[in-house]
Short mmCIF file of C-alpha atoms in Angstrom, two decimals:
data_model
loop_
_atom_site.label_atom_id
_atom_site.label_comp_id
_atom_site.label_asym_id
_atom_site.label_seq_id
_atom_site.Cartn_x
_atom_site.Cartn_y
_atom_site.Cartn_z
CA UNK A 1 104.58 56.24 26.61
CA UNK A 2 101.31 54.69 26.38
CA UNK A 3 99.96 56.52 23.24
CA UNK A 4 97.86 55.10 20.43
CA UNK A 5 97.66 58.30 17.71
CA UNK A 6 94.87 59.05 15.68
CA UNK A 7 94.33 61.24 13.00
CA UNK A 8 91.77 62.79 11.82
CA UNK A 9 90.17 63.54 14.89
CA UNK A 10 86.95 64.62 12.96
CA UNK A 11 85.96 63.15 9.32
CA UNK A 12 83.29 64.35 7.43
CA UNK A 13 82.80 62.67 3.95
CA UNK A 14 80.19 61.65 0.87
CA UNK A 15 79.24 58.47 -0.15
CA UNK A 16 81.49 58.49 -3.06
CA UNK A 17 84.23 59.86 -1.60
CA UNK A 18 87.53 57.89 -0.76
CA UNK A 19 89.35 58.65 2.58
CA UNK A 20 91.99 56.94 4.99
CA UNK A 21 92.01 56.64 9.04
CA UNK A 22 95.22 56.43 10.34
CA UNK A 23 96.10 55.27 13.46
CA UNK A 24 99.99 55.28 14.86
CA UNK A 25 101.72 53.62 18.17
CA UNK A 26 105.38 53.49 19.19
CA UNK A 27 105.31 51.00 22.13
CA UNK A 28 106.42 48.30 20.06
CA UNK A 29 103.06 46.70 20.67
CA UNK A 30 102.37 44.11 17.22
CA UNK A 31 98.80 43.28 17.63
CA UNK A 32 96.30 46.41 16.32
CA UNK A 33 93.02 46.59 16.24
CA UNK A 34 90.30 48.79 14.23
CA UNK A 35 86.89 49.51 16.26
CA UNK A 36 83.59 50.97 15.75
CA UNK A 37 81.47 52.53 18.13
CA UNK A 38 78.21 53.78 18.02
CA UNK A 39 77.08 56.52 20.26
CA UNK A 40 76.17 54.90 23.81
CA UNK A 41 77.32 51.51 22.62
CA UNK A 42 80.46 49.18 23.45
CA UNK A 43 83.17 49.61 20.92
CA UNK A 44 82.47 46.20 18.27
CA UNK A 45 85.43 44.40 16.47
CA UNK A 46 86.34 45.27 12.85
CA UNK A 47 89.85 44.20 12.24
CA UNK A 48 93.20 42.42 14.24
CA UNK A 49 96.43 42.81 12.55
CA UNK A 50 99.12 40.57 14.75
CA UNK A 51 102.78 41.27 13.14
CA UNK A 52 101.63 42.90 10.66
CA UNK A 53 99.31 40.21 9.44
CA UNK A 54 95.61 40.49 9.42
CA UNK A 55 94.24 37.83 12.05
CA UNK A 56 90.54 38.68 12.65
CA UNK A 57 87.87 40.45 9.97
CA UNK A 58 84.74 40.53 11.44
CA UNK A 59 82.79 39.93 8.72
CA UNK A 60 83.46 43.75 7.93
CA UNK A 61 81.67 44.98 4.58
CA UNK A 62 84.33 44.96 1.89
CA UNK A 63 83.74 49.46 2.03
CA UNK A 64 86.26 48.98 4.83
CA UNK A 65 89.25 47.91 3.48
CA UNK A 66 92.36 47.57 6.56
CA UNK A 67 96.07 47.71 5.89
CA UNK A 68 99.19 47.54 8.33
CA UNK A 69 102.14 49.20 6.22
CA UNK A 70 104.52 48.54 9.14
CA UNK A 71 104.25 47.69 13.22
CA UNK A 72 103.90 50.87 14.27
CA UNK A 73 101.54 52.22 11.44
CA UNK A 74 97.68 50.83 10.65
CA UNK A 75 95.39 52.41 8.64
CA UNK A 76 91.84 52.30 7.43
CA UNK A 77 90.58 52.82 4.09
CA UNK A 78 87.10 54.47 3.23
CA UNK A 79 85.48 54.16 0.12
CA UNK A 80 81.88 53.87 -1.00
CA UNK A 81 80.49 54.59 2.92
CA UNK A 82 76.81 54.71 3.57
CA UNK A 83 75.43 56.95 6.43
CA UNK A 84 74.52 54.38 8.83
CA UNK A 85 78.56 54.26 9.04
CA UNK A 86 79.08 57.21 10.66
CA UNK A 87 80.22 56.30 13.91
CA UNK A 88 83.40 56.93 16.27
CA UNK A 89 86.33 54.62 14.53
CA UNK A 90 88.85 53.62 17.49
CA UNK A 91 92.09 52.33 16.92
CA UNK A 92 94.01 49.65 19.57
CA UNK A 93 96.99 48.19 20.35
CA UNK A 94 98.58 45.80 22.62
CA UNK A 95 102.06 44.33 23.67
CA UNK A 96 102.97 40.48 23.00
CA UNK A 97 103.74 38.15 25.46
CA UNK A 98 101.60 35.48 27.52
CA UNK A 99 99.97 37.59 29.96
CA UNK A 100 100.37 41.10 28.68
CA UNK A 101 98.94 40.97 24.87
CA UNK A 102 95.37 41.18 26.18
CA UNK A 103 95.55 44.49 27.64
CA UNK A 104 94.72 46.65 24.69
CA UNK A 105 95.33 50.63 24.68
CA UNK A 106 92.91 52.39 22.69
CA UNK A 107 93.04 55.93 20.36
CA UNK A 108 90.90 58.80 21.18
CA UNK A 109 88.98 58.12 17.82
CA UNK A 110 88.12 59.66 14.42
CA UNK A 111 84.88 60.93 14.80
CA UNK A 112 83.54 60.19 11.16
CA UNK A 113 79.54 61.28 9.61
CA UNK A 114 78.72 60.27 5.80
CA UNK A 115 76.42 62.45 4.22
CA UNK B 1 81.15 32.34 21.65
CA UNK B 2 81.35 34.33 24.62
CA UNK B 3 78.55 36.56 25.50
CA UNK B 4 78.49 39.40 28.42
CA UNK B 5 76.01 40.46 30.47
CA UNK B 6 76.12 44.00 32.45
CA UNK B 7 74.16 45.45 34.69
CA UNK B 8 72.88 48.52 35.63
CA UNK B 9 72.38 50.12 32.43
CA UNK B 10 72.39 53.11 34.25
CA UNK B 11 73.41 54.44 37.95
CA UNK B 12 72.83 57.57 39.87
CA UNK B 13 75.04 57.64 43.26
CA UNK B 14 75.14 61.04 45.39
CA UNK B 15 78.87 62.04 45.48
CA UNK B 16 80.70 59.66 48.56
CA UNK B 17 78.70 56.92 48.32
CA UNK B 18 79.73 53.68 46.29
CA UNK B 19 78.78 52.26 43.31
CA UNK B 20 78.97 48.42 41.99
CA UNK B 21 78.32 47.47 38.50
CA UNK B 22 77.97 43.78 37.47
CA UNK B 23 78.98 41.88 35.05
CA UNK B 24 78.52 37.92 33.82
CA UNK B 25 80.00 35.81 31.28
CA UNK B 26 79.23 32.71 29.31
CA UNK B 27 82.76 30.98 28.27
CA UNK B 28 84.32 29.06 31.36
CA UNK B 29 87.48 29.10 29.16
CA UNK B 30 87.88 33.84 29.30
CA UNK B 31 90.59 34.36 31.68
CA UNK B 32 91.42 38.07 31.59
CA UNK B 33 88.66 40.86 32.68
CA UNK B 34 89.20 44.40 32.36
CA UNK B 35 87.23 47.36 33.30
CA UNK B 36 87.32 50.43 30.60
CA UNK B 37 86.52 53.66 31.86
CA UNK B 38 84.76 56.69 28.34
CA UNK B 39 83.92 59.93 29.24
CA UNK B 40 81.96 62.02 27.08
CA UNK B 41 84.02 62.27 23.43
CA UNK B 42 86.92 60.30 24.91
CA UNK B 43 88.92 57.11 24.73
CA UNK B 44 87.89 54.15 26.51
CA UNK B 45 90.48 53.80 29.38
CA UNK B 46 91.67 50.88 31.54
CA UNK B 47 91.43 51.59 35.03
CA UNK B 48 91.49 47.91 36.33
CA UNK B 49 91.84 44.22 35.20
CA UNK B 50 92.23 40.81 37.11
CA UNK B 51 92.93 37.40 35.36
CA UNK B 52 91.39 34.37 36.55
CA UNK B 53 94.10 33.10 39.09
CA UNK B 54 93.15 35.95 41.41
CA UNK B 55 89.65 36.57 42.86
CA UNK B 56 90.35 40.34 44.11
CA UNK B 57 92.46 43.41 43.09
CA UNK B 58 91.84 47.13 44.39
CA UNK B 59 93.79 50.43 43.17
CA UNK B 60 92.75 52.93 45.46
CA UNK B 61 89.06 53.66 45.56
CA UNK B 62 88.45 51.56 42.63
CA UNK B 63 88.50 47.21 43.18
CA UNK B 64 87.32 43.91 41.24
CA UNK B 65 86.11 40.81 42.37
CA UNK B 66 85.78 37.87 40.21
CA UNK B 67 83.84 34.60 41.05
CA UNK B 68 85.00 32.15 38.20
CA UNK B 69 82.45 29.37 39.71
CA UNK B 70 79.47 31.56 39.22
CA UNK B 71 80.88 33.67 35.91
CA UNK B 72 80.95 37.00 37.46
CA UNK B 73 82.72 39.59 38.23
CA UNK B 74 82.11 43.02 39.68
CA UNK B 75 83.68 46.84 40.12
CA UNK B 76 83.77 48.61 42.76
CA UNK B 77 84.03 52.32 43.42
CA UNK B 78 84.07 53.73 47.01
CA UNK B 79 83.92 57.23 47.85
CA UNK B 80 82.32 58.58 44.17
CA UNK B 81 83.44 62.47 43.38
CA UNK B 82 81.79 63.82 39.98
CA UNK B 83 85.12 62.74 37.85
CA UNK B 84 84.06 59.19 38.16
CA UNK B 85 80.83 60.20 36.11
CA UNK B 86 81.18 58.28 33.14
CA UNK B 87 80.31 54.85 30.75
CA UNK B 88 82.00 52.11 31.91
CA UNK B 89 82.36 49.20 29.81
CA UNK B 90 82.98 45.47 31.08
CA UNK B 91 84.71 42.98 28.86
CA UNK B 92 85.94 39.37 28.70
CA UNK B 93 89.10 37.36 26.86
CA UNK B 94 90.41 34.49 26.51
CA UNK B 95 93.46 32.85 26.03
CA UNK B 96 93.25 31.57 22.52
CA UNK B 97 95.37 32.78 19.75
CA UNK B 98 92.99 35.37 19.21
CA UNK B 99 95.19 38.18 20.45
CA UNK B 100 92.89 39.44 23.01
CA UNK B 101 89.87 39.49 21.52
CA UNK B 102 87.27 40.90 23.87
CA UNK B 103 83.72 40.47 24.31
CA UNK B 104 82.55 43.67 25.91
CA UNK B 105 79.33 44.28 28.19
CA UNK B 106 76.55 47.06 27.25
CA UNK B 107 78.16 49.61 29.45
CA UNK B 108 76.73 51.07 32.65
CA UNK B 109 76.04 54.99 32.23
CA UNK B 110 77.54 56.67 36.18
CA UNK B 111 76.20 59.80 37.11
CA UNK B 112 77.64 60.96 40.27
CA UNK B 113 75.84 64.10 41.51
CA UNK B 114 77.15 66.84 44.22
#
């Protein structure tokens, strides 16, 4: 099973609202990784959790706020978003050991548009 | 940091012919090179890698080469049918502690046509 779960698939939300991405794998992978991706653009860095520890924040506007409740769980909290964040949010993971924690497996997305 | 460079942007082939997208990189030190393949409203998936220690790998219709003295590294894609119509996204890693972070390549846009 190489699935990374996302839900929602589709997001639609104010700029006062409050919402939460949530992203799920069960291949005992322990590095996760939060993505955005504009349309026609590579996917850019937000977040690496690595054992459940945050690792890498890519200087991500504090709006975004990341949390890893357990290995197999990561999630991604909304909260004050502006419209130029509307964007396809991917989620990631990938396996540890030497040689295999670089290939990364990604989510098919939450497509999300702040209005 | 590592920087990558991909080229074409975009790339028409007829359907059968072959199509080669290129890609260079900065850091000396990136070891690990995969190739992601997004259709329209999909996921980016991998449909080839190759580390440093190897300067070809093929799967099919679909191969890599790598030349780690000139930073670059290529796909392949022989015999196009319309399925292969899609972004395809470069990237680079290295072997730091960074768990695989990747600096990926603008993407190359493949329109394969009947």
């Amino acid at each position: 099973d190489t699935e990374v779960t996302q839900t929602p698939k589709h997001l639609v939300m104010g700029m006062t609202n409050k919402k939460s991405l949530k992203c799920e794998q069960h291949m005992g992978h322990r590095a996760m990784y939060w993505y955005k991706q504009k349309a026609k653009k590579p996917p850019e860095l937000m977040f690496v959790y690595s054992y459940e520890k945050l690792s890498i924040n890519e200087s991500v506007p504090s709006r975004f706020s990341p949390e890893c409740p357990n290995s197999s769980l990561l999630n991604l909290h909304l909260h004050a978003l502006q419209p130029e964040d509307s964007a396809l949010y991917l989620c990631a993971s990938s396996h540890p050991g030497q040689l295999a924690k670089n290939i990364q497996y990604f989510g098919a997305g939450t497509r999300l548009s702040v209005l | 940091g590592e920087n990558v460079e991909q080229h074409p942007s975009t790339l028409s082939v007829q359907e059968g012919d072959s199509a080669v997208i290129k890609c260079t990189y900065s850091d000396s030190a990136s070891n690990y090179f995969p190739w992601y393949k997004q259709e329209l409203g999909k996921r980016p998936q991998l449909i080839i890698d190759i580390r440093s220690n190897v300067g070809e790998k093929k799967d099919q219709r679909i191969a890599v080469t790598l030349n780690k003295t000139a930073k670059h590294f290529s796909l392949h894609i022989t015999e196009t049918q319309p399925e292969d119509s899609a972004v395809y996204f470069c990237a680079a890693s290295g072997t730091t502690d960074s768990w695989g972070k990747f600096q990926f390549g603008a993407g190359t846009q493949v329109v394969v046509t009947p």
